[in-house]
């Protein structure tokens, strides 16, 4: 890991080979080109004197820090470098943009790794102030948490071994073993009887990647945005099926009752979409794994 820093912009070099070591205990196999990929990282100017009638914000202001739950094993989205402990990716940039508009610099963010199955508990128990990690907005979750956004829409897809031509889409999963993550929407979807798939349910997507590679599972299902990162990491071994079968609008998770904070975050997202920060961040992170940039429609729809 090398770091180059100018006053405001840091460009982190993310050695993708490190992902497998960090998450599965294995490194990329011979023949796989795990080329180091530059991931964009920017520090946004924090707003001054932010006053909102939000208890979560007031508590964070008192601490001088904002705690944001993120993912650590999703290249180009939410990824933690094992050696430097630094986080990078599109969701990390979104978190920094939002924090800045709430008055917090990058240094004042405490990033906390929280897996999919623990998100609602961490938000409602106030172990995190916000959550930014491929978090789909839906009605079931809205019974427990609030959402600002959406800032991006992904779709559930399938990642398979490169040589396996038998899986061509969700309709070809009869009798196959599909790995996914507890507490995730793609797992819920793939459990529907119409697919006829067996499931392997783990805690981390990166562990599912290993299960597909060692043939314990035939496919991994989750959002295409996440799968593209894993496919880019092992181009000789893994293939994205590229037939998205759900819509996954990503929101920033927060306290269910904090309407003021929710509106402020949606406004922050809109500001950074308008001023070009969002597009730059997208192209420097997610865009590198092959997800084309689509400008979000403004104003963002309310959920
Ligand atoms: N977006 C989906 C979800 O929120 C899958 C990705 C994830 O587990 O974070 O469940």
XYZ file of C-alpha atoms and ligand atoms in Angstrom:
313
model
C 0.000 0.000 0.000
C 1.387 3.350 -1.035
C -0.187 6.673 -0.166
C 0.233 9.868 -2.108
C -1.220 12.960 -0.487
C -1.860 16.470 -1.599
C -3.562 19.038 0.608
C -7.048 17.793 -0.021
C -6.815 14.677 -2.126
C -5.299 11.349 -1.245
C -5.096 8.525 -3.731
C -4.931 5.160 -2.116
C -3.474 2.289 -4.027
C -5.470 -0.775 -3.273
C -3.659 -4.015 -3.923
C -6.575 -6.269 -4.716
C -4.504 -9.322 -3.954
C -4.706 -8.238 -0.324
C -8.481 -8.737 -0.270
C -8.312 -12.482 -0.403
C -5.582 -12.555 2.224
C -7.570 -10.270 4.484
C -10.848 -12.055 4.186
C -10.373 -15.647 3.327
C -6.851 -16.400 4.395
C -5.905 -17.239 0.815
C -4.134 -15.177 -1.755
C -4.911 -14.987 -5.458
C -3.842 -18.148 -7.243
C -1.192 -18.285 -9.913
C -2.461 -17.238 -13.302
C -4.821 -14.666 -11.827
C -3.900 -11.084 -12.527
C -4.617 -9.263 -9.282
C -3.412 -5.957 -10.643
C -3.125 -3.139 -8.135
C -5.943 -0.713 -8.781
C -5.965 2.909 -7.785
C -8.970 3.802 -5.702
C -10.005 7.419 -5.408
C -10.077 9.023 -1.989
C -10.979 12.636 -1.266
C -11.417 14.771 1.839
C -14.479 17.038 1.677
C -14.585 20.430 3.377
C -16.653 20.210 6.569
C -19.537 22.690 6.983
C -19.204 25.137 9.895
C -21.705 25.771 12.679
C -24.198 23.063 11.745
C -27.214 23.268 14.043
C -29.975 20.706 13.702
C -32.656 19.543 16.053
C -31.262 16.016 15.934
C -30.252 14.159 19.100
C -27.919 11.849 17.174
C -26.087 14.846 15.703
C -25.950 16.723 19.010
C -24.415 13.677 20.728
C -21.869 13.296 17.923
C -21.015 17.010 18.131
C -20.421 16.633 21.869
C -18.013 13.755 21.190
C -16.373 15.629 18.322
C -16.666 12.422 16.268
C -19.270 10.741 14.129
C -19.423 6.927 14.058
C -20.281 5.428 10.691
C -20.874 1.715 10.118
C -19.420 0.377 6.848
C -18.308 -2.806 5.101
C -14.658 -3.881 5.001
C -14.524 -6.691 2.421
C -16.215 -5.173 -0.614
C -13.573 -3.916 -3.090
C -14.445 -0.536 -4.668
C -17.373 -0.063 -2.228
C -16.304 -0.518 1.382
C -12.883 -2.035 1.781
C -10.357 -1.950 4.611
C -6.669 -2.325 3.844
C -5.295 -4.923 6.252
C -1.972 -3.218 6.788
C -2.949 0.457 6.995
C -6.493 -0.146 8.384
C -7.672 2.577 5.982
C -11.097 2.255 4.398
C -11.755 3.056 0.742
C -14.495 2.756 -1.866
C -17.666 4.398 -3.097
C -19.612 3.941 0.158
C -16.688 5.364 2.100
C -16.723 8.460 -0.151
C -20.504 8.805 0.359
C -19.963 8.567 4.128
C -17.275 11.284 4.000
C -19.464 13.604 1.872
C -22.391 13.268 4.271
C -20.177 13.668 7.344
C -18.652 16.851 5.850
C -22.063 18.470 5.350
C -22.890 17.603 8.956
C -19.685 19.385 10.044
C -17.241 16.482 10.437
C -13.897 16.167 8.662
C -12.618 12.773 7.490
C -10.415 12.642 10.615
C -13.506 13.027 12.787
C -15.138 9.894 11.377
C -14.874 6.664 13.343
C -15.476 3.959 10.739
C -16.787 0.739 12.236
C -17.065 -2.522 10.301
C -20.606 -3.880 10.664
C -21.824 -6.937 8.731
C -25.210 -7.072 7.012
C -26.866 -9.147 9.748
C -26.033 -6.611 12.498
C -26.963 -3.330 10.815
C -30.416 -2.735 12.278
C -29.232 -3.582 15.816
C -26.175 -1.303 15.581
C -28.283 1.609 14.338
C -31.132 1.243 16.808
C -28.772 0.638 19.762
C -26.831 3.769 18.714
C -23.572 1.857 18.360
C -23.257 3.718 15.061
C -24.680 7.149 14.185
C -25.030 6.320 10.483
C -24.572 3.291 8.264
C -23.258 3.414 4.695
C -22.720 -0.069 3.266
C -24.693 -1.342 0.252
C -27.782 -1.017 2.447
C -31.018 -1.598 0.559
C -33.986 0.548 1.550
C -37.107 -1.552 2.104
C -40.292 -1.508 4.146
C -39.302 -4.384 6.410
C -36.133 -2.572 7.507
C -37.986 0.720 7.829
C -39.849 -0.763 10.791
C -36.506 -0.610 12.646
C -34.353 2.079 11.006
C -34.617 5.232 8.898
C -33.071 5.735 5.445
C -31.804 8.817 3.626
C -31.305 8.636 -0.121
C -31.273 6.488 -2.258
C -27.865 7.417 -3.647
C -27.449 4.403 -5.976
C -29.492 1.483 -7.293
C -27.932 -1.960 -7.688
C -29.544 -5.311 -8.556
C -29.032 -8.820 -7.196
C -26.955 -10.948 -9.562
C -24.868 -14.139 -9.519
C -21.122 -14.774 -9.358
C -19.995 -18.205 -10.564
C -16.798 -20.067 -11.424
C -15.562 -18.965 -14.796
C -15.751 -22.442 -16.331
C -19.311 -23.140 -15.155
C -21.585 -22.517 -18.119
C -24.610 -24.208 -16.496
C -25.690 -21.070 -14.602
C -27.100 -18.470 -16.967
C -29.454 -16.603 -14.641
C -31.628 -17.091 -11.563
C -33.891 -19.510 -13.476
C -31.004 -21.987 -13.835
C -30.429 -22.492 -10.095
C -32.600 -25.623 -9.581
C -30.653 -27.926 -7.240
C -27.617 -25.633 -7.156
C -26.034 -24.392 -3.907
C -26.067 -20.622 -3.659
C -24.051 -18.837 -0.997
C -25.170 -15.527 0.483
C -25.170 -13.518 3.646
C -27.426 -13.595 6.662
C -29.599 -10.518 6.874
C -29.253 -9.622 3.177
C -32.057 -9.065 0.682
C -30.562 -11.257 -2.108
C -30.502 -14.230 0.302
C -34.177 -13.665 1.103
C -34.965 -13.507 -2.591
C -33.042 -16.637 -3.589
C -34.763 -18.669 -0.853
C -38.073 -18.314 -2.687
C -39.240 -21.794 -3.765
C -39.511 -20.770 -7.416
C -35.709 -20.797 -7.779
C -35.323 -24.330 -6.314
C -31.863 -23.471 -4.959
C -30.156 -24.755 -1.813
C -28.554 -22.002 0.255
C -25.333 -21.655 2.194
C -25.690 -18.744 4.638
C -22.546 -17.076 5.951
C -21.600 -13.762 7.569
C -19.237 -12.244 5.008
C -19.425 -12.092 1.239
C -15.690 -12.639 0.929
C -16.178 -16.037 2.646
C -18.814 -16.919 0.022
C -16.254 -16.115 -2.699
C -13.959 -18.766 -1.214
C -16.852 -21.261 -1.091
C -17.557 -20.766 -4.787
C -13.878 -21.186 -5.623
C -13.527 -24.397 -3.565
C -16.813 -25.765 -5.042
C -18.711 -25.912 -1.720
C -21.153 -23.544 -3.449
C -22.015 -23.104 -7.125
C -22.799 -19.398 -6.988
C -22.723 -16.339 -4.776
C -25.690 -14.026 -4.910
C -25.687 -10.410 -3.894
C -25.735 -6.995 -5.584
C -24.037 -6.700 -8.975
C -22.061 -3.711 -7.665
C -20.439 -5.945 -5.032
C -19.943 -8.943 -7.332
C -18.172 -6.861 -9.970
C -15.476 -6.081 -7.409
C -14.895 -9.785 -6.696
C -14.916 -10.645 -10.398
C -12.315 -7.918 -11.044
C -10.215 -9.385 -8.245
C -10.150 -12.914 -9.781
C -10.731 -12.402 -13.495
C -9.361 -15.820 -14.422
C -11.530 -17.669 -11.927
C -14.863 -15.913 -11.506
C -17.593 -14.628 -13.813
C -20.527 -12.303 -13.228
C -23.664 -13.773 -14.798
C -24.935 -10.229 -15.443
C -28.686 -10.849 -15.224
C -29.832 -8.625 -12.354
C -33.094 -9.906 -10.900
C -34.006 -7.405 -8.134
C -33.750 -3.661 -7.510
C -31.595 -2.623 -4.548
C -31.781 1.114 -3.821
C -28.953 2.036 -1.441
C -29.752 4.317 1.480
C -27.841 5.810 4.389
C -29.186 4.085 7.490
C -29.946 6.092 10.619
C -32.157 6.305 13.689
C -35.755 5.587 12.695
C -37.205 8.645 14.407
C -34.637 11.258 13.382
C -36.493 12.914 10.505
C -34.408 16.110 10.713
C -31.151 14.202 10.284
C -32.641 12.067 7.513
C -33.612 15.173 5.533
C -30.218 16.784 6.124
C -28.455 13.690 4.785
C -30.630 13.509 1.673
C -29.846 17.196 1.095
C -26.121 16.487 1.528
C -26.306 13.696 -1.055
C -28.090 16.034 -3.477
C -25.477 18.760 -2.914
C -22.612 16.422 -3.732
C -24.419 15.028 -6.784
C -24.940 18.598 -8.041
C -21.386 19.800 -7.428
C -19.756 16.850 -9.199
C -18.165 15.198 -6.127
C -20.440 12.197 -6.509
C -19.534 11.543 -10.144
C -15.811 11.900 -9.468
C -16.048 9.541 -6.520
C -18.088 7.058 -8.521
C -15.704 6.998 -11.469
C -12.728 6.606 -9.151
C -14.197 3.692 -7.206
C -17.189 1.613 -8.389
C -16.637 2.748 -11.972
C -13.282 0.919 -11.928
C -14.963 -2.466 -11.551
C -17.113 -1.962 -14.621
C -20.333 -0.347 -13.283
C -21.185 2.473 -15.679
C -21.943 5.893 -14.186
C -25.613 6.820 -14.209
C -26.459 10.284 -12.920
C -29.063 10.006 -10.146
C -32.331 11.868 -10.873
C -32.776 14.957 -8.697
C -34.492 15.545 -6.376
C -33.859 12.098 -4.914
C -37.114 10.199 -4.377
C -38.317 10.161 -0.778
C -38.737 6.855 0.988
N -28.066 -4.550 -0.746
C -28.338 -5.816 -0.140
C -28.795 -5.666 1.299
O -28.833 -4.580 1.807
C -27.176 -6.764 -0.236
C -25.850 -6.208 0.138
C -25.555 -6.260 1.620
O -25.776 -7.309 2.268
O -25.077 -5.267 2.129
O -29.144 -6.636 1.924
